Amino acid sequence: MIESPLLQHLKGYIGGQWTATGEATFDVYNPATGKVLASVPSMPVEDVRAAIEAGKSALRLTEPYPIETRRLWLEGIRDALKANKEEIGRILCLEHGKPLNEAQGEVDYAAGFFDYFSKTISGLAAHTLEEKPRDCTWTVHYRPVGVVGLITPWNFPIGMIAKKLSAALAAGCPSVIKPASETPLTMIAMFRVIEENVDLPRGMINLVMGKASVIGKELCENPDVPMLSFTGSTEVGRQLIIDTADQIKKLGLELGGNAPYIVFDDADLEKAADNLIANKFRGGGQTCVCANRIFVHEEVLEAFGKKVAERVRGMTVGDGINGDVDIGPLINRAGFDKVREHLEDALQKGASLVAGSKPEDLPKDTLFFPPTVVSGVKSDMACFREETFGPLVPMVPFRSEDEAIDMGNDTEFGLAAYVFTADEARAQRVAGGLRFGHVGWNTGTGPAPEAPFGGMKASGIGREGGSEGLFEFVEPQAVPRGF
Ligand code: ADP
């Protein structure tokens, strides 16, 4: 079992109290050892309703929380996260499995969103238009949407909530937060440090844990929750659109990806290989911005493949808490099996193994999947069509710029893409042609607090981060004044 000063209360948090009704619990596992870390409450619908009520009591519409107050909340959370980075990161590492330094780095990343919005929150101040349409003065206010439901996945147990919560608090929206059941402990720890260090109104942030069918349903159906912000699978995102259609709720959806990583023959191959390793193996390959299809110009396919294989052979896989590993375990058996199936499918359909493990040599009783590279991948293979979410690098040859753009776009998804070329004009053309919300040019970097991030097509609705993300949780209201 996990011991931590930040986990004294293994409960939900409603209206400023650690609480949970009933006896039902679920277990949280360490994917590196298979052992149970903790049992946490599986909260019933009454608790979700109580959390929404608590949120309602914290919502101020007629006398909004001043911007200066909201700025102090954001700064306070930033500082509290930074001061507790090591312990929150340790908890995150234990329940997610990612290497300790990566887990602690994620806490810094999360703090960055509170920091960025604390510095840009004045953009939400009311302003009066210069024009006077209809002989009135027009003032535009940015009203909080109301109590918001924030639902997050396990792959960034604190990063994902930080993007949503920072913008929601900046807007003055109380929230009801539901973490993924694989990783609720990081969220409990975050609530604990906020409770101890930040003077938030009671009910401003609420934590409920348990079954998505119970919590998600109530958040979708309760008319006191006018907006949901969700990060997770496209399948669940679609369901949320259906389940909120009756009430026409506002939705922020960050859904799946199937990122193309395009390497042209004029690219700096060393740089492209280094960036691919950093991008692809982050979180063990379990992120929605991880390169999923690596398109390599046929002239450099062999040379690039060698560079990637060399790097992959030097990587270590193991328990992230030991600090000296590059890749931790995958999150669970279903995740492991999906990567194995994609590898088997690719090899059966004619791809060749360049580095890593044959399917039959994969470990049977652990979740440590070795980084594996396959070449000669085609569009009928599962690893081309679906998000693998694991350390499999599928390489696909291409001949022309148009072919690279077409193959990159040959997916329902449109989240992140990457292009490596020394030719600026080409980079501009390719970025314009790729229907993705994030296109790295000569970098495999993912999102940052300062820039808008989100998907086109089936990868979602809305943006997180940047000034665009700041405005996600407000309803602009125009007030023309007659004289
Ligand atoms: P992942 O496989 O990345 O965890 P999911 O979409 O399955 O992606 O889950 C993301 C989050 O959404 C988790 O917190 C999960 O519990 C929650 N979730 C799953 N199904 C629903 C649903 N029908 N309504 C609301 N939330 C859901």
Coordinates of C-alpha atoms and ligand atoms in Angstrom, one line a residue:
M1 CA 0.0 0.0 0.0
I2 CA 1.2 3.5 -0.7
E3 CA 2.1 5.8 2.2
S4 CA 2.2 9.5 1.7
P5 CA 1.5 12.7 3.7
L6 CA -0.6 13.8 0.8
L7 CA -2.9 10.8 0.9
Q8 CA -4.2 10.9 4.5
H9 CA -7.7 11.2 3.1
L10 CA -8.5 8.5 0.6
K11 CA -11.9 10.1 -0.2
G12 CA -13.7 12.4 -2.5
Y13 CA -13.8 16.2 -1.8
I14 CA -17.1 18.0 -1.8
G15 CA -17.8 21.5 -0.5
G16 CA -14.5 21.6 1.3
Q17 CA -14.9 18.3 3.1
W18 CA -13.2 14.9 2.5
T19 CA -16.2 12.6 2.1
A20 CA -17.7 9.6 0.4
T21 CA -21.1 7.9 0.9
G22 CA -21.3 4.2 1.2
E23 CA -18.8 1.4 1.4
A24 CA -18.1 0.7 -2.2
T25 CA -14.4 1.0 -3.2
F26 CA -12.1 0.2 -6.1
D27 CA -8.4 -0.7 -6.2
V28 CA -5.6 1.3 -7.7
Y29 CA -2.7 -0.7 -8.9
N30 CA 1.0 -0.1 -9.5
P31 CA 1.4 -1.3 -13.1
A32 CA 5.1 -2.0 -12.5
T33 CA 4.5 -4.5 -9.8
G34 CA 0.8 -5.5 -10.2
K35 CA 0.3 -4.7 -6.5
V36 CA -2.5 -2.7 -5.0
L37 CA -1.5 0.8 -4.0
A38 CA -4.8 1.9 -2.4
S39 CA -8.5 1.4 -2.3
V40 CA -10.6 4.5 -3.0
P41 CA -14.3 5.1 -2.8
S42 CA -16.5 4.4 -5.7
M43 CA -18.9 7.2 -5.1
P44 CA -22.7 7.0 -5.7
V45 CA -24.8 9.4 -7.7
E46 CA -25.9 11.2 -4.4
D47 CA -22.3 12.3 -4.0
V48 CA -22.1 13.6 -7.6
R49 CA -25.3 15.6 -7.0
A50 CA -23.9 16.9 -3.7
A51 CA -20.7 18.0 -5.6
I52 CA -22.8 19.8 -8.2
E53 CA -24.8 21.5 -5.4
A54 CA -21.5 22.5 -3.7
G55 CA -20.3 23.9 -7.0
K56 CA -23.6 25.9 -7.4
S57 CA -23.1 27.5 -4.0
A58 CA -19.6 28.7 -5.0
L59 CA -20.8 30.2 -8.3
R60 CA -21.0 34.0 -8.2
L61 CA -22.8 35.6 -11.0
T62 CA -24.2 38.9 -9.7
E63 CA -21.1 39.7 -7.8
P64 CA -18.3 37.8 -9.7
Y65 CA -15.0 37.0 -8.0
P66 CA -12.7 39.8 -9.0
I67 CA -10.0 39.1 -11.5
E68 CA -7.4 39.8 -8.8
T69 CA -8.9 37.2 -6.6
R70 CA -8.9 34.6 -9.4
R71 CA -5.3 35.5 -10.2
L72 CA -4.3 34.8 -6.6
W73 CA -6.0 31.3 -6.8
L74 CA -4.0 30.5 -9.9
E75 CA -0.7 31.7 -8.5
G76 CA -1.4 29.9 -5.2
I77 CA -2.0 26.6 -7.0
R78 CA 1.1 27.1 -9.2
D79 CA 3.2 27.6 -6.1
A80 CA 1.7 24.7 -4.2
L81 CA 2.3 22.3 -7.1
K82 CA 5.9 23.4 -7.5
A83 CA 6.6 23.1 -3.7
N84 CA 5.1 19.6 -3.7
K85 CA 6.4 18.5 -7.1
E86 CA 8.5 15.6 -5.7
E87 CA 5.9 13.9 -3.7
I88 CA 3.0 14.4 -6.2
G89 CA 5.4 13.1 -8.9
R90 CA 6.3 10.1 -6.8
I91 CA 2.6 9.2 -6.4
L92 CA 2.0 9.8 -10.1
C93 CA 4.9 7.6 -11.0
L94 CA 3.6 4.8 -8.8
E95 CA 0.1 4.7 -10.2
H96 CA 0.9 5.5 -13.8
G97 CA 4.3 3.8 -14.2
K98 CA 6.1 6.5 -16.1
P99 CA 9.7 7.2 -15.1
L100 CA 10.0 9.3 -11.9
N101 CA 11.7 12.3 -13.6
E102 CA 9.0 12.3 -16.3
A103 CA 6.3 12.1 -13.6
Q104 CA 7.8 15.0 -11.6
G105 CA 8.3 16.9 -14.8
E106 CA 4.6 16.5 -15.4
V107 CA 3.9 18.4 -12.2
D108 CA 6.0 21.3 -13.4
Y109 CA 4.1 21.1 -16.7
A110 CA 0.8 21.3 -14.8
A111 CA 2.0 24.3 -12.7
G112 CA 2.9 26.0 -16.0
F113 CA -0.8 26.2 -17.0
F114 CA -1.8 27.9 -13.7
D115 CA 1.2 30.3 -14.2
Y116 CA 0.3 31.1 -17.8
F117 CA -3.3 31.9 -17.0
S118 CA -2.4 33.9 -13.9
K119 CA -0.4 36.1 -16.3
T120 CA -3.0 36.4 -19.0
I121 CA -6.2 36.5 -17.0
S122 CA -6.7 40.2 -17.5
G123 CA -7.8 39.2 -21.0
L124 CA -11.1 38.2 -19.3
A125 CA -11.8 41.7 -18.0
A126 CA -14.9 43.4 -19.4
H127 CA -14.3 45.9 -22.2
T128 CA -16.3 48.5 -24.0
L129 CA -16.3 48.5 -27.7
E130 CA -14.9 51.5 -29.6
E131 CA -17.8 51.5 -32.0
K132 CA -21.2 52.5 -30.8
P133 CA -23.6 50.5 -32.9
R134 CA -27.3 51.6 -32.6
D135 CA -26.1 54.7 -30.6
C136 CA -25.5 52.6 -27.5
T137 CA -22.2 51.9 -25.7
W138 CA -21.5 48.2 -25.8
T139 CA -19.8 46.4 -23.0
V140 CA -18.6 42.8 -23.4
H141 CA -18.4 40.7 -20.2
Y142 CA -16.9 37.2 -19.9
R143 CA -19.3 35.4 -17.6
P144 CA -18.4 32.0 -16.1
V145 CA -20.3 29.2 -17.9
G146 CA -21.3 27.8 -14.5
V147 CA -20.5 24.6 -12.7
V148 CA -18.4 22.5 -15.1
G149 CA -17.7 18.8 -15.2
L150 CA -14.0 18.0 -15.9
I151 CA -13.3 14.3 -16.9
T152 CA -9.7 13.2 -17.4
P153 CA -7.8 10.1 -18.6
W154 CA -5.0 8.3 -16.9
N155 CA -2.1 9.1 -19.2
F156 CA -1.4 12.5 -17.7
P157 CA -2.9 12.2 -14.3
I158 CA -2.1 15.9 -13.4
G159 CA -1.3 17.5 -16.7
M160 CA -4.7 17.0 -18.2
I161 CA -6.6 18.3 -15.2
A162 CA -4.3 21.4 -15.0
K163 CA -5.2 22.5 -18.5
K164 CA -8.9 22.4 -17.6
L165 CA -8.9 23.5 -14.0
S166 CA -6.6 26.5 -14.6
A167 CA -9.0 27.9 -17.3
A168 CA -12.1 27.1 -15.3
L169 CA -10.8 28.9 -12.2
A170 CA -9.6 31.8 -14.4
A171 CA -13.2 32.1 -15.6
G172 CA -14.7 31.8 -12.1
C173 CA -16.3 28.4 -12.8
P174 CA -16.6 25.9 -10.0
S175 CA -15.8 22.4 -11.0
V176 CA -16.7 18.7 -10.4
I177 CA -13.7 16.7 -11.3
K178 CA -13.7 13.0 -12.2
P179 CA -10.2 11.4 -12.6
A180 CA -9.6 8.1 -14.4
S181 CA -10.0 5.1 -12.1
E182 CA -6.4 4.0 -12.9
T183 CA -4.9 7.2 -11.5
P184 CA -7.1 8.9 -8.9
L185 CA -4.3 9.2 -6.2
T186 CA -2.5 12.0 -8.0
M187 CA -5.8 14.0 -8.0
I188 CA -6.3 13.3 -4.3
A189 CA -2.8 14.6 -3.6
M190 CA -3.4 17.7 -5.7
F191 CA -6.6 18.4 -3.8
R192 CA -4.7 18.0 -0.6
V193 CA -2.0 20.6 -1.5
I194 CA -4.6 23.0 -2.8
E195 CA -6.6 22.7 0.4
E196 CA -3.6 23.3 2.5
N197 CA -2.2 26.2 0.5
V198 CA -4.8 28.1 -1.4
D199 CA -7.8 30.0 -0.1
L200 CA -10.4 28.8 -2.6
P201 CA -14.1 29.3 -1.7
R202 CA -15.8 26.1 -0.5
G203 CA -17.3 24.2 -3.3
M204 CA -15.1 25.8 -5.9
I205 CA -13.4 22.5 -6.6
N206 CA -14.9 19.1 -6.0
L207 CA -13.6 15.6 -6.5
V208 CA -15.7 12.5 -7.3
M209 CA -14.3 9.1 -8.1
G210 CA -15.8 5.9 -9.3
K211 CA -17.8 4.5 -12.2
A212 CA -18.0 6.5 -15.4
S213 CA -21.4 5.2 -15.9
V214 CA -22.7 6.8 -12.7
I215 CA -20.6 10.0 -12.6
G216 CA -20.6 10.7 -16.4
K217 CA -24.3 10.1 -16.6
E218 CA -25.1 12.6 -13.9
L219 CA -22.8 15.2 -15.3
C220 CA -24.4 14.8 -18.7
E221 CA -28.0 14.9 -17.4
N222 CA -27.9 17.4 -14.6
P223 CA -29.1 20.8 -15.8
D224 CA -26.9 22.5 -13.3
V225 CA -23.8 21.5 -15.2
P226 CA -23.9 23.5 -18.5
M227 CA -20.5 22.4 -19.7
L228 CA -18.3 19.3 -19.8
S229 CA -14.6 19.3 -20.6
F230 CA -13.4 15.8 -21.4
T231 CA -10.1 14.3 -22.5
G232 CA -10.2 10.6 -23.5
S233 CA -11.2 8.3 -26.3
T234 CA -13.1 9.4 -29.4
E235 CA -15.6 6.6 -28.7
V236 CA -16.5 8.1 -25.3
G237 CA -16.4 11.7 -26.7
R238 CA -19.0 10.7 -29.3
Q239 CA -21.2 9.2 -26.5
L240 CA -20.9 12.5 -24.5
I241 CA -22.1 14.5 -27.6
I242 CA -25.1 12.2 -27.7
D243 CA -25.7 12.2 -24.0
T244 CA -25.6 16.0 -23.7
A245 CA -27.5 16.8 -26.9
D246 CA -30.9 17.2 -25.2
Q247 CA -29.6 20.0 -23.1
I248 CA -27.3 21.4 -25.7
K249 CA -24.4 21.5 -23.3
K250 CA -21.2 23.2 -24.1
L251 CA -18.4 20.7 -24.7
G252 CA -14.7 20.8 -24.7
L253 CA -13.4 17.5 -26.2
E254 CA -9.8 16.4 -26.5
L255 CA -10.0 13.0 -28.1
G256 CA -7.8 10.5 -29.8
G257 CA -4.9 11.1 -32.2
N258 CA -3.1 9.1 -34.9
A259 CA -0.1 11.4 -35.3
P260 CA 1.9 11.3 -38.6
Y261 CA 5.6 12.0 -38.2
I262 CA 7.0 12.8 -41.7
V263 CA 10.7 12.7 -42.5
F264 CA 11.7 14.1 -45.8
D265 CA 15.0 13.2 -47.6
D266 CA 16.5 16.7 -46.9
A267 CA 15.8 16.4 -43.1
D268 CA 18.6 16.3 -40.5
L269 CA 18.2 12.6 -39.7
E270 CA 20.0 12.7 -36.4
K271 CA 17.7 15.4 -35.2
A272 CA 14.6 13.6 -36.6
A273 CA 15.7 10.4 -34.8
D274 CA 16.4 12.1 -31.5
N275 CA 13.1 13.9 -31.6
L276 CA 11.2 10.7 -32.5
I277 CA 12.6 8.9 -29.5
A278 CA 11.7 11.8 -27.2
N279 CA 8.2 12.1 -28.7
K280 CA 7.3 8.4 -29.2
F281 CA 8.4 7.0 -25.9
R282 CA 7.0 9.7 -23.6
G283 CA 4.7 8.0 -21.2
G284 CA 5.7 4.7 -22.7
G285 CA 4.1 5.8 -26.0
Q286 CA 0.7 6.3 -24.2
T287 CA 0.0 9.9 -25.2
C288 CA -2.4 11.2 -27.8
V289 CA 0.5 13.2 -29.4
C290 CA 2.9 10.3 -29.7
A291 CA 4.0 9.7 -33.3
N292 CA 1.8 6.8 -34.5
R293 CA 2.8 6.5 -38.1
I294 CA 6.3 7.4 -39.2
F295 CA 6.4 8.3 -42.9
V296 CA 9.9 8.3 -44.2
H297 CA 11.0 9.3 -47.7
E298 CA 12.1 6.1 -49.4
E299 CA 15.6 7.6 -50.1
V300 CA 16.4 7.8 -46.4
L301 CA 14.2 5.0 -45.1
E302 CA 17.1 2.6 -44.4
A303 CA 19.5 5.3 -43.0
F304 CA 16.8 6.7 -40.7
G305 CA 15.6 3.2 -39.7
K306 CA 19.2 2.4 -38.6
K307 CA 19.4 5.6 -36.5
V308 CA 16.1 4.9 -34.8
A309 CA 17.0 1.2 -34.2
E310 CA 20.4 2.1 -32.6
R311 CA 18.6 4.5 -30.2
V312 CA 15.9 2.0 -29.4
R313 CA 18.4 -0.7 -28.6
G314 CA 20.0 1.6 -26.0
M315 CA 16.7 2.2 -24.1
T316 CA 15.9 0.6 -20.8
V317 CA 12.5 -0.6 -19.7
G318 CA 11.7 -1.1 -16.1
D319 CA 10.0 0.2 -12.9
G320 CA 9.9 4.0 -13.3
I321 CA 10.4 4.6 -9.6
N322 CA 14.0 3.4 -9.9
G323 CA 14.8 6.6 -11.7
D324 CA 17.2 5.2 -14.3
V325 CA 14.8 3.8 -16.9
D326 CA 13.5 5.3 -20.1
I327 CA 10.2 3.5 -20.4
G328 CA 8.0 2.2 -17.6
P329 CA 5.2 -0.5 -17.9
L330 CA 2.1 -0.1 -19.9
I331 CA -1.0 0.9 -17.9
N332 CA -2.8 -2.4 -17.9
R333 CA -3.2 -5.8 -19.6
A334 CA -5.7 -4.5 -22.2
G335 CA -3.2 -1.7 -23.2
F336 CA -0.4 -4.3 -23.5
D337 CA -2.5 -6.7 -25.5
K338 CA -3.5 -3.9 -28.0
V339 CA 0.2 -3.1 -28.7
R340 CA 1.0 -6.8 -29.1
E341 CA -1.9 -7.3 -31.5
H342 CA -0.8 -4.3 -33.6
L343 CA 2.7 -5.8 -33.8
E344 CA 1.4 -9.3 -34.7
D345 CA -1.0 -7.8 -37.3
A346 CA 1.8 -5.8 -39.0
L347 CA 4.2 -8.7 -39.1
Q348 CA 1.5 -11.0 -40.5
K349 CA 0.6 -8.6 -43.2
G350 CA 4.2 -8.2 -44.4
A351 CA 6.0 -5.6 -42.3
S352 CA 9.5 -6.5 -41.1
L353 CA 10.9 -6.2 -37.5
V354 CA 13.8 -3.7 -37.4
A355 CA 14.4 -3.7 -33.6
G356 CA 12.7 -4.8 -30.4
S357 CA 10.7 -7.9 -29.7
K358 CA 8.9 -10.6 -31.7
P359 CA 5.4 -11.1 -30.4
E360 CA 6.2 -14.6 -29.1
D361 CA 9.1 -13.2 -27.0
L362 CA 7.1 -10.5 -25.2
P363 CA 6.8 -10.9 -21.4
K364 CA 3.8 -12.8 -20.4
D365 CA 3.3 -11.8 -16.7
T366 CA 4.5 -8.2 -16.7
L367 CA 3.4 -5.0 -18.5
F368 CA 6.9 -4.1 -19.7
F369 CA 6.7 -3.8 -23.5
P370 CA 10.1 -3.4 -25.1
P371 CA 10.4 -0.5 -27.6
T372 CA 9.9 -2.1 -31.0
V373 CA 10.4 -0.8 -34.6
V374 CA 8.7 -2.3 -37.7
S375 CA 9.2 -1.2 -41.3
G376 CA 7.2 -1.6 -44.5
V377 CA 3.9 -0.7 -42.8
K378 CA 0.9 -0.2 -45.1
S379 CA -2.5 1.5 -44.7
D380 CA -4.4 -1.8 -44.2
M381 CA -2.5 -2.6 -41.0
A382 CA -4.0 -1.9 -37.6
C383 CA -1.0 0.2 -36.5
F384 CA -1.7 2.5 -39.4
R385 CA -5.4 2.9 -38.8
E386 CA -5.7 3.0 -35.0
E387 CA -3.8 4.7 -32.2
T388 CA -1.5 2.0 -30.8
F389 CA -0.8 3.8 -27.5
G390 CA 2.4 2.0 -26.8
P391 CA 6.1 1.7 -27.7
L392 CA 5.7 0.5 -31.3
V393 CA 7.3 2.5 -34.1
P394 CA 5.8 1.7 -37.5
M395 CA 7.7 3.1 -40.5
V396 CA 5.9 3.7 -43.8
P397 CA 7.9 4.7 -47.0
F398 CA 6.7 7.6 -49.2
R399 CA 7.9 9.1 -52.4
S400 CA 6.4 12.6 -52.9
E401 CA 5.2 15.5 -50.8
D402 CA 1.6 15.1 -51.9
E403 CA 1.7 11.4 -51.0
A404 CA 3.0 12.3 -47.5
I405 CA 0.2 14.8 -46.9
D406 CA -2.4 12.4 -48.2
M407 CA -1.2 9.5 -46.1
G408 CA -0.9 11.8 -43.1
N409 CA -4.5 12.9 -43.5
D410 CA -5.7 9.4 -44.2
T411 CA -7.3 9.1 -40.7
E412 CA -10.4 10.3 -39.0
F413 CA -8.1 12.0 -36.4
G414 CA -6.5 15.4 -36.5
L415 CA -4.6 16.1 -33.3
A416 CA -0.8 16.3 -33.7
A417 CA 1.5 15.9 -36.6
Y418 CA 5.2 16.5 -37.2
V419 CA 7.3 17.3 -40.3
F420 CA 11.0 17.2 -40.6
T421 CA 12.5 19.0 -43.6
A422 CA 15.2 21.6 -44.2
D423 CA 13.0 23.4 -46.8
E424 CA 10.9 26.1 -45.2
A425 CA 8.6 26.6 -48.2
R426 CA 7.9 22.9 -48.1
A427 CA 7.3 22.9 -44.3
Q428 CA 4.7 25.7 -44.8
R429 CA 2.9 23.8 -47.5
V430 CA 2.9 20.5 -45.6
A431 CA 1.7 22.2 -42.4
G432 CA -1.1 23.9 -44.3
G433 CA -2.1 20.6 -45.9
L434 CA -2.2 18.6 -42.8
R435 CA -5.6 18.8 -41.0
F436 CA -4.1 18.6 -37.5
G437 CA -4.3 21.2 -34.7
H438 CA -0.6 20.9 -33.8
V439 CA 2.1 20.5 -36.5
G440 CA 5.7 20.4 -35.2
W441 CA 8.3 21.5 -37.8
N442 CA 11.7 19.9 -37.0
T443 CA 10.5 19.2 -33.5
G444 CA 8.6 16.5 -31.8
T445 CA 7.4 18.7 -29.0
G446 CA 3.9 18.4 -27.7
P447 CA 1.6 21.1 -26.2
A448 CA 2.7 24.0 -24.1
P449 CA 0.7 26.4 -21.8
E450 CA 1.3 29.3 -24.1
A451 CA -0.2 27.8 -27.3
P452 CA -3.7 26.6 -28.2
F453 CA -3.8 22.8 -28.4
G454 CA -6.7 20.7 -29.6
G455 CA -7.9 18.6 -32.5
M456 CA -9.5 18.9 -35.9
K457 CA -11.9 16.3 -37.2
A458 CA -12.6 13.4 -34.8
S459 CA -9.9 14.6 -32.4
G460 CA -12.2 17.0 -30.7
I461 CA -13.7 20.4 -30.1
G462 CA -12.1 23.4 -28.6
R463 CA -8.6 24.3 -27.4
E464 CA -6.7 24.1 -24.2
G465 CA -3.8 26.4 -23.4
G466 CA -3.1 29.8 -25.1
S467 CA -5.5 32.7 -25.1
E468 CA -7.9 30.4 -26.9
G469 CA -7.9 28.0 -23.9
L470 CA -8.5 30.9 -21.5
F471 CA -11.8 31.7 -23.2
E472 CA -13.2 28.1 -23.2
F473 CA -15.0 28.4 -19.9
V474 CA -16.7 31.8 -20.4
E475 CA -19.9 32.9 -22.0
P476 CA -19.3 36.3 -23.7
Q477 CA -22.2 38.5 -22.9
A478 CA -22.9 41.8 -24.7
V479 CA -24.5 44.6 -22.8
P480 CA -25.5 47.6 -25.0
R481 CA -26.5 50.6 -23.0
G482 CA -29.0 53.1 -24.3
F483 CA -29.1 56.7 -23.3
Ligands
ADP1 P1 -8.8 6.2 -21.7 O1 -8.9 4.8 -22.3 O2 -7.8 7.0 -22.3 O3 -8.9 6.2 -20.2 P2 -11.6 6.8 -21.9 O4 -12.3 7.6 -22.9 O5 -12.1 5.4 -21.7 O6 -10.1 6.9 -22.3 O7 -11.7 7.5 -20.4 C1 -11.3 8.8 -20.2 C2 -12.1 9.3 -18.9 O8 -13.5 9.3 -19.2 C3 -12.0 8.4 -17.7 O9 -12.0 9.2 -16.6 C4 -13.2 7.5 -17.8 O10 -13.6 7.0 -16.5 C5 -14.2 8.5 -18.3 N1 -15.4 7.9 -19.0 C6 -15.4 6.7 -19.6 N2 -16.7 6.5 -20.1 C7 -17.4 7.6 -19.8 C8 -18.8 8.0 -20.1 N3 -19.6 7.3 -20.8 N4 -19.1 9.2 -19.6 C9 -18.3 10.0 -18.9 N5 -17.0 9.7 -18.7 C10 -16.6 8.5 -19.1

